[in-house]
Coordinates of C-alpha atoms in Angstrom, one line a residue:
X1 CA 51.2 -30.6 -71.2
X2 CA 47.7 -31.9 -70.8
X3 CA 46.6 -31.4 -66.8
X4 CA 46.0 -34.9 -66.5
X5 CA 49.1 -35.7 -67.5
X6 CA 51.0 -33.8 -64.9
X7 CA 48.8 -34.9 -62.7
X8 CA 49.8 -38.3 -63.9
X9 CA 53.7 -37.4 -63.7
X10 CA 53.3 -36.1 -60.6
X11 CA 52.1 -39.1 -59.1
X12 CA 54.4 -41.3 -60.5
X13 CA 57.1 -39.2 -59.5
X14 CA 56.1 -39.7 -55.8
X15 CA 55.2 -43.2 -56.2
X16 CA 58.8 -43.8 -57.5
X17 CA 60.4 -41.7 -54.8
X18 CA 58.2 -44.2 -51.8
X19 CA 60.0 -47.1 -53.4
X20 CA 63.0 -45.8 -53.3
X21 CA 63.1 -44.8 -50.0
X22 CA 61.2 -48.1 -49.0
X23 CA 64.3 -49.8 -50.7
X24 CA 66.7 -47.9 -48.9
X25 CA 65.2 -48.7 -45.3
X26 CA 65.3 -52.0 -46.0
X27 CA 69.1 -52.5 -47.7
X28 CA 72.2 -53.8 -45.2
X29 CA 74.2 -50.7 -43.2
X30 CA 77.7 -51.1 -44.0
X31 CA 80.8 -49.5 -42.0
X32 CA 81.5 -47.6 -45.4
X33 CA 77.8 -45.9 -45.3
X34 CA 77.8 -45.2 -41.5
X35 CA 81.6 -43.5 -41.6
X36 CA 80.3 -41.3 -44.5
X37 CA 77.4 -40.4 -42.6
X38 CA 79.6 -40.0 -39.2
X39 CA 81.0 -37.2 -40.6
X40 CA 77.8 -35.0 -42.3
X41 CA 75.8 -35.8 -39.3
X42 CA 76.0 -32.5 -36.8
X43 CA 75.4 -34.5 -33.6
X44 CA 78.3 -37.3 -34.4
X45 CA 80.3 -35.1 -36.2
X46 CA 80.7 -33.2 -33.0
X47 CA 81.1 -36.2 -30.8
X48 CA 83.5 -37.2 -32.9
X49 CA 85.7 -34.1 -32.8
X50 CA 85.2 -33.8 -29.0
X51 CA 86.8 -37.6 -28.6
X52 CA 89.9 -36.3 -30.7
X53 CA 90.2 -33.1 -29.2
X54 CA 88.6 -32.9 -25.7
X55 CA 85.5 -32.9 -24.2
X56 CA 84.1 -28.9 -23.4
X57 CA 83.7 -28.7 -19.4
X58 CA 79.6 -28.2 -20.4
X59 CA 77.7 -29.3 -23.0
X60 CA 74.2 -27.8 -23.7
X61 CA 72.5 -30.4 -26.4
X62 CA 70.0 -33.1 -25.0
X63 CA 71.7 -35.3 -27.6
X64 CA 75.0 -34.6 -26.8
X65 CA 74.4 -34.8 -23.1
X66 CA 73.5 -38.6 -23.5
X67 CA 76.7 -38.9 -25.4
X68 CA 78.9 -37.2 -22.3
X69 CA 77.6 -39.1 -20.4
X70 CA 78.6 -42.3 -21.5
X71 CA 82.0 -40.6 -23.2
X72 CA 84.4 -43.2 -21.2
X73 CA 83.0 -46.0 -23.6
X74 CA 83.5 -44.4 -26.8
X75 CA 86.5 -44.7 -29.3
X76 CA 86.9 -43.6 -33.1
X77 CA 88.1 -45.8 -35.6
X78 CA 88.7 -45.0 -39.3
X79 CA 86.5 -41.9 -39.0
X80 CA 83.4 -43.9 -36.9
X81 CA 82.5 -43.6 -33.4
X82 CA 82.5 -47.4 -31.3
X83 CA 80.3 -47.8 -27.5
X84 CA 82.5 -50.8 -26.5
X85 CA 83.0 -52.9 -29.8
X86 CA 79.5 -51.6 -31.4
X87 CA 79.2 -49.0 -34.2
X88 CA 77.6 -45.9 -33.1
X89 CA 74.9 -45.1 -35.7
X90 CA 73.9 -41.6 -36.7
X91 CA 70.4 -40.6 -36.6
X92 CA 69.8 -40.2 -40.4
X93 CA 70.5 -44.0 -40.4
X94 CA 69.3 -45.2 -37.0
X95 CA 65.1 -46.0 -38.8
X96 CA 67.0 -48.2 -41.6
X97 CA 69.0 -50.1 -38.7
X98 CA 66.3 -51.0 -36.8
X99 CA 64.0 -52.5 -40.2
X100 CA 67.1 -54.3 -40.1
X101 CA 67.1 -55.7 -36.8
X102 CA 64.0 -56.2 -36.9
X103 CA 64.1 -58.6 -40.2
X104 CA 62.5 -61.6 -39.3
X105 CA 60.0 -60.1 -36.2
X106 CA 62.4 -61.5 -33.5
X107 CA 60.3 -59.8 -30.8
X108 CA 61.6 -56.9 -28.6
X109 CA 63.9 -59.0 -26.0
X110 CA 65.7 -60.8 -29.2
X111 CA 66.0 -57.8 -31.5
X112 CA 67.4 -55.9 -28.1
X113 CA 70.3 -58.7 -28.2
X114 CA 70.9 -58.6 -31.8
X115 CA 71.3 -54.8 -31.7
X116 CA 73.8 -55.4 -28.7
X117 CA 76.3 -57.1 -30.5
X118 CA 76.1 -54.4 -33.2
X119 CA 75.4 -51.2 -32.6
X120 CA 74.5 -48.6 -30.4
X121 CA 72.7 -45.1 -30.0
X122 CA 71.5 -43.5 -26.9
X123 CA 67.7 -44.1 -27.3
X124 CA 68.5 -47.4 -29.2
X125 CA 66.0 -49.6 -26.1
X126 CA 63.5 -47.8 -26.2
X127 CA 63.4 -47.0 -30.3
X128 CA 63.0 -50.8 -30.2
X129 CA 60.3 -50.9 -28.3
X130 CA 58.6 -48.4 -30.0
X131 CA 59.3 -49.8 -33.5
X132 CA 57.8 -53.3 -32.2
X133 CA 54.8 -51.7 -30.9
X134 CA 54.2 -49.8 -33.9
X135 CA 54.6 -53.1 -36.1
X136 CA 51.2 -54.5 -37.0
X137 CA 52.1 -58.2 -37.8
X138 CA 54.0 -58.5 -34.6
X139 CA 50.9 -56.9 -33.1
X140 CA 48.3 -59.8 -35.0
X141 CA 50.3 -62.5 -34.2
X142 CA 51.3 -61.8 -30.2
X143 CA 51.9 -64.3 -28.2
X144 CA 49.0 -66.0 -25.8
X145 CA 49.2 -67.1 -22.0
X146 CA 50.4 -70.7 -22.2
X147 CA 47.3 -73.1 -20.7
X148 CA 49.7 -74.9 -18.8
X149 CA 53.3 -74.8 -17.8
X150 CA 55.8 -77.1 -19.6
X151 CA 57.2 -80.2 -17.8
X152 CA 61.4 -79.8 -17.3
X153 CA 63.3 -82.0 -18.7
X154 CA 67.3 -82.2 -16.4
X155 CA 69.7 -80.4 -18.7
X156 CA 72.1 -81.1 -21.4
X157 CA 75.3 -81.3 -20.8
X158 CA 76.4 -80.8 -24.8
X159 CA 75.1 -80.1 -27.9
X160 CA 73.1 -82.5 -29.8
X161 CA 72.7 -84.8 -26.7
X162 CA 69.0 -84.2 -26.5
X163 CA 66.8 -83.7 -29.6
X164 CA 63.1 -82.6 -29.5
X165 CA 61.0 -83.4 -32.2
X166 CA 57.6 -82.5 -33.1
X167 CA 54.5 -82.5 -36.2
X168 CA 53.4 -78.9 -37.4
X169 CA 50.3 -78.4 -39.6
X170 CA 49.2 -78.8 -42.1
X171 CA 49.5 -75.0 -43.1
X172 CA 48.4 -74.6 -46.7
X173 CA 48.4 -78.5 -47.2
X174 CA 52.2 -78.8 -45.8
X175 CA 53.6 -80.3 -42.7
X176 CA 56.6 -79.0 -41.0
X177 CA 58.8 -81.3 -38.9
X178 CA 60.4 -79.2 -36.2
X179 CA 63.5 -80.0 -34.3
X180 CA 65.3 -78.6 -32.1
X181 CA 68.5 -78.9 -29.9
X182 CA 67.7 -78.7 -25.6
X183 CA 71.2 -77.3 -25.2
X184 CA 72.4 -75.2 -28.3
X185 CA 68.5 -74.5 -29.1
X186 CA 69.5 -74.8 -32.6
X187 CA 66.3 -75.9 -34.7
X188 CA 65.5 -77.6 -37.8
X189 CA 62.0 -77.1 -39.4
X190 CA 61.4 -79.1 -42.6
X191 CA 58.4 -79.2 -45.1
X192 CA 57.1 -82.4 -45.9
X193 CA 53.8 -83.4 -47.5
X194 CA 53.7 -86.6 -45.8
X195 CA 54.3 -87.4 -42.1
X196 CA 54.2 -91.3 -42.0
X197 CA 57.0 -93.2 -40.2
X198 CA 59.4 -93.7 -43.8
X199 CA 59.3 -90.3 -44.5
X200 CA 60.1 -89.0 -41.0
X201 CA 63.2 -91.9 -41.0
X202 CA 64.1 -89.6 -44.2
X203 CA 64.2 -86.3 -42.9
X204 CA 66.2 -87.5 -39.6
X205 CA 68.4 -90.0 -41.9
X206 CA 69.3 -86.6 -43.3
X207 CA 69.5 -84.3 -40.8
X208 CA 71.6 -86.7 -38.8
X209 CA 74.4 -87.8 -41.5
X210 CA 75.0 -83.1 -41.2
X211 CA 74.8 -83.4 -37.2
X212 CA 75.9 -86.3 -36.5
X213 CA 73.7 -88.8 -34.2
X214 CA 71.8 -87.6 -30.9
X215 CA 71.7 -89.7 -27.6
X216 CA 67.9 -89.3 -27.4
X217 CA 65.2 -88.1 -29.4
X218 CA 62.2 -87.1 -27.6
X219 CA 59.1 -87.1 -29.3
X220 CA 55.3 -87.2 -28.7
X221 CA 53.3 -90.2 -29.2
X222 CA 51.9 -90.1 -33.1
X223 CA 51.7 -93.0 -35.1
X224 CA 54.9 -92.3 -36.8
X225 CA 57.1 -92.4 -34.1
X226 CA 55.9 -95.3 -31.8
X227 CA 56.0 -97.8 -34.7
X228 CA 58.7 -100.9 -35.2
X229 CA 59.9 -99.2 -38.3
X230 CA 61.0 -96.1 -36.0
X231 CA 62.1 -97.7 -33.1
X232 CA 64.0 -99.9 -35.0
X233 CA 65.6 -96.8 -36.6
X234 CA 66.5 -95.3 -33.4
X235 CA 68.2 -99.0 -31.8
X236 CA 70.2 -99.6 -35.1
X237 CA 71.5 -96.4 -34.4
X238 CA 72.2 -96.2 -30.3
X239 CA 69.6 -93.4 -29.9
X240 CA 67.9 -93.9 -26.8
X241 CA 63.4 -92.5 -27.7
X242 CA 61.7 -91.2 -25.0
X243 CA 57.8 -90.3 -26.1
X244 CA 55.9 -87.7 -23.6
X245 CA 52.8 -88.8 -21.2
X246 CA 49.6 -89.6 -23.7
X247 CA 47.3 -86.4 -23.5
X248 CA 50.3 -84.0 -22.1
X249 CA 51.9 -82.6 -24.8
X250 CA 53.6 -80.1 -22.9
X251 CA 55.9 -82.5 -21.5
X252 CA 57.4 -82.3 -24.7
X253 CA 57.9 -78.1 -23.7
X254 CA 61.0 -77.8 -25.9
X255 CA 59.6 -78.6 -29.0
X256 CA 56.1 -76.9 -28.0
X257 CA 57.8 -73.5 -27.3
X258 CA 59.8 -73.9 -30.4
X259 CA 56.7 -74.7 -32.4
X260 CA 54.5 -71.5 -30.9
X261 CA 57.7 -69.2 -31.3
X262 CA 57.5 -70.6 -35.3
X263 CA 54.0 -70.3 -36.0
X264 CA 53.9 -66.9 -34.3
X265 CA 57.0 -65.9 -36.4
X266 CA 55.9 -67.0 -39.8
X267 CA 52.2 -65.8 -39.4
X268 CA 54.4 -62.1 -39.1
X269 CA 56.9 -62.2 -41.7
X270 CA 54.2 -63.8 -44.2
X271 CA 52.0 -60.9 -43.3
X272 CA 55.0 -58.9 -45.6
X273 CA 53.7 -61.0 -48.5
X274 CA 57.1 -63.1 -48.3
X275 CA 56.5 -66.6 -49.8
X276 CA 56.5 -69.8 -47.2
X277 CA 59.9 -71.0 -48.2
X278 CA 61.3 -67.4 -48.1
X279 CA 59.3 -66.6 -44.4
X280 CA 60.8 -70.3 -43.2
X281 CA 64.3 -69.6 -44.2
X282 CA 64.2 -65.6 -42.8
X283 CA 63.0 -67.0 -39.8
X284 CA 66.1 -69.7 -39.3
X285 CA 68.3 -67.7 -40.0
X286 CA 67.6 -65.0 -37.7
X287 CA 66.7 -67.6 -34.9
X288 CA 70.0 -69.1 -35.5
X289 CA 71.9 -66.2 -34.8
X290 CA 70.4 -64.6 -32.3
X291 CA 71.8 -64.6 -28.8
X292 CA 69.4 -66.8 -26.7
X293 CA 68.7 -65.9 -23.2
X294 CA 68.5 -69.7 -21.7
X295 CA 71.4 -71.2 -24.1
X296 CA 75.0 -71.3 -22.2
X297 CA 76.7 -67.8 -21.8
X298 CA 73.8 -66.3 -23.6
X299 CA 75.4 -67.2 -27.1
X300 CA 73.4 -67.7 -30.5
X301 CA 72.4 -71.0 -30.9
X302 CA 75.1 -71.1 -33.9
X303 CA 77.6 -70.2 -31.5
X304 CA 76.9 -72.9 -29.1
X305 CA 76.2 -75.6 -31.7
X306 CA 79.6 -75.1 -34.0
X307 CA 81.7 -72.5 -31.8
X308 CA 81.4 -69.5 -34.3
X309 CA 78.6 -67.2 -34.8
X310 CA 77.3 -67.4 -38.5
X311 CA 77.8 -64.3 -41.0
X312 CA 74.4 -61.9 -41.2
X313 CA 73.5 -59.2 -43.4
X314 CA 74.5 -57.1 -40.4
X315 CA 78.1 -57.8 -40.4
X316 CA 79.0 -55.8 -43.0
X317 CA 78.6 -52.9 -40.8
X318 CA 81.0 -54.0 -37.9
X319 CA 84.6 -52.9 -39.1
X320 CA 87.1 -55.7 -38.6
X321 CA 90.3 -54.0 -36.6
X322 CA 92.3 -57.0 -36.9
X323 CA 92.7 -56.7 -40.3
X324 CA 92.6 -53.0 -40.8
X325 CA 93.7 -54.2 -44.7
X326 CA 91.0 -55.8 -45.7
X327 CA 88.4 -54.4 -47.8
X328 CA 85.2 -52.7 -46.4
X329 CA 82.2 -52.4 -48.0

């Protein structure tokens, strides 16, 4: 053949073989993958065998030495190691589990508590905090000193009992209307070109006939929400509106936290070349089900909002031992 054309072969070869492995980082673990890998894997191979048959009275390895140490916590199940109840990923897999923990930019603290109720390696922490430093939108869009402290509101006693609302944009000639729960701190963003008082009485008309009525909406004090038309909306309906202190927005902190933790989030995942409507819906969902250090118990907001977690792509690798039966993927 012509030496540009193998030059040209050559180079598509390796382009083809950068997508493919791009592709692989990025696709869901599942318990299937990880047992198949438990057992070609040197390092959990071993660990494995020594948790059937015995620990040796030394072991030697670095690696191994982090797993003795913490060999009182680890079980096997169906040919997979567990630390507590999370799947113990081999290394050849442990890059591809942290692009997926790290699917919507969570920051290190929330991707830390989603890899918690997961999985677990030895160096799993710090590999987190490596991976976010090394990520260049987290690193463009970090987060800025607050110019002043938000104003406390008491606390919720249940969910949906107080509702914070507040006006994004525009971004890209859309407004977002951003909601969010003070006890559950489960939000609701939705895109809207117009922000006046009947299309906001819209987007709450339908929000509300999913989630049911708050007591009180809190809100700041635009146009659209200090006119009859809304007021009237929120006495036909026994929803007590409380509007923050003209010129100190961040007396409305729950919605202005929400709202920077958004912006911030979006400006990352966008930075991927995902589309708004797909960056916006990554972003709930992964916000949603995320445990949340200032909710109740630490749960996800899902779990404090409807008393069960909501299924991810990551929950195809936890195996289900209460229904050993079933199929896994």
């Amino acid at each position: 053949p012509e030496e540009d054309y193998v030059i040209a072969s050559v180079s598509l070869e390796n382009d083809l073989r950068s997508v493919t492995q791009d592709a692989l980082t990025i696709l869901p673990l599942s318990f299937r993958i990880v047992q198949q890998s438990t057992q070609s894997d040197p390092i959990t191979k071993a660990v494995y065998r020594y948790l059937l048959d015995g620990w040796p009275k030394t072991v030697t390895d670095a690696e191994l030495k982090r797993f003795y140490a913490r060999r009182e916590s680890l079980t096997t199940v169906q040919g997979c190691i567990l630390f507590g109840d999370r799947l113990v990923i081999p290394s050849p897999h442990r890059k591809r589990s942290l692009h997926q923990l790290h699917r919507g930019h969570p920051g290190i603290q929330r991707m830390k508590a989603i890899a918690r109720s997961y999985v677990y390696w030895p160096t799993l922490d710090s590999d987190i905090v490596d991976f976010v430093k090394s990520c260049r939108q987290c690193a463009m869009a970090a987060k800025t000193p607050p110019k002043s402290a938000p104003l406390s509101w008491p606390k919720s006693t249940k969910p949906w009992q107080r509702v914070h609302l507040d006006y994004l944009g525009p971004i890209d000639g859309e407004y977002y209307l951003v909601v969010v729960d003070s006890f559950s701190k489960w939000p609701e963003i939705v895109q809207t070109r117009s922000i006046t008082t009947a299309a906001t009485v819209k987007i709450l008309r339908d929000l509300f006939a999913r989630l049911g009525m708050p007591e009180t909406l809190v809100s700041d004090n635009g146009s659209q929400f200090t006119s009859a038309e809304f007021q009237s909306y929120c006495t036909k309906n026994g929803i007590e509106h409380l509007t923050t202190a003209p010129f100190h927005p961040q007396s409305n902190g729950q919605a202005e936290r929400f709202v920077d933790t958004f912006k911030r989030s979006i400006k990352k995942i966008k930075e991927g070349r995902a589309t708004m409507c797909d960056a916006l819906s990554t972003f709930l969902q992964v916000y949603r089900s995320t445990p949340c250090f200032s909710s109740p118990d630490g749960k996800s907001p899902a779990e404090v909002l409807f008393g069960r977690p909501i299924r991810t792509s990551l929950d195809p690798i936890v195996y289900n031992w209460n229904n050993r039966a079933r199929f896994i993927p």
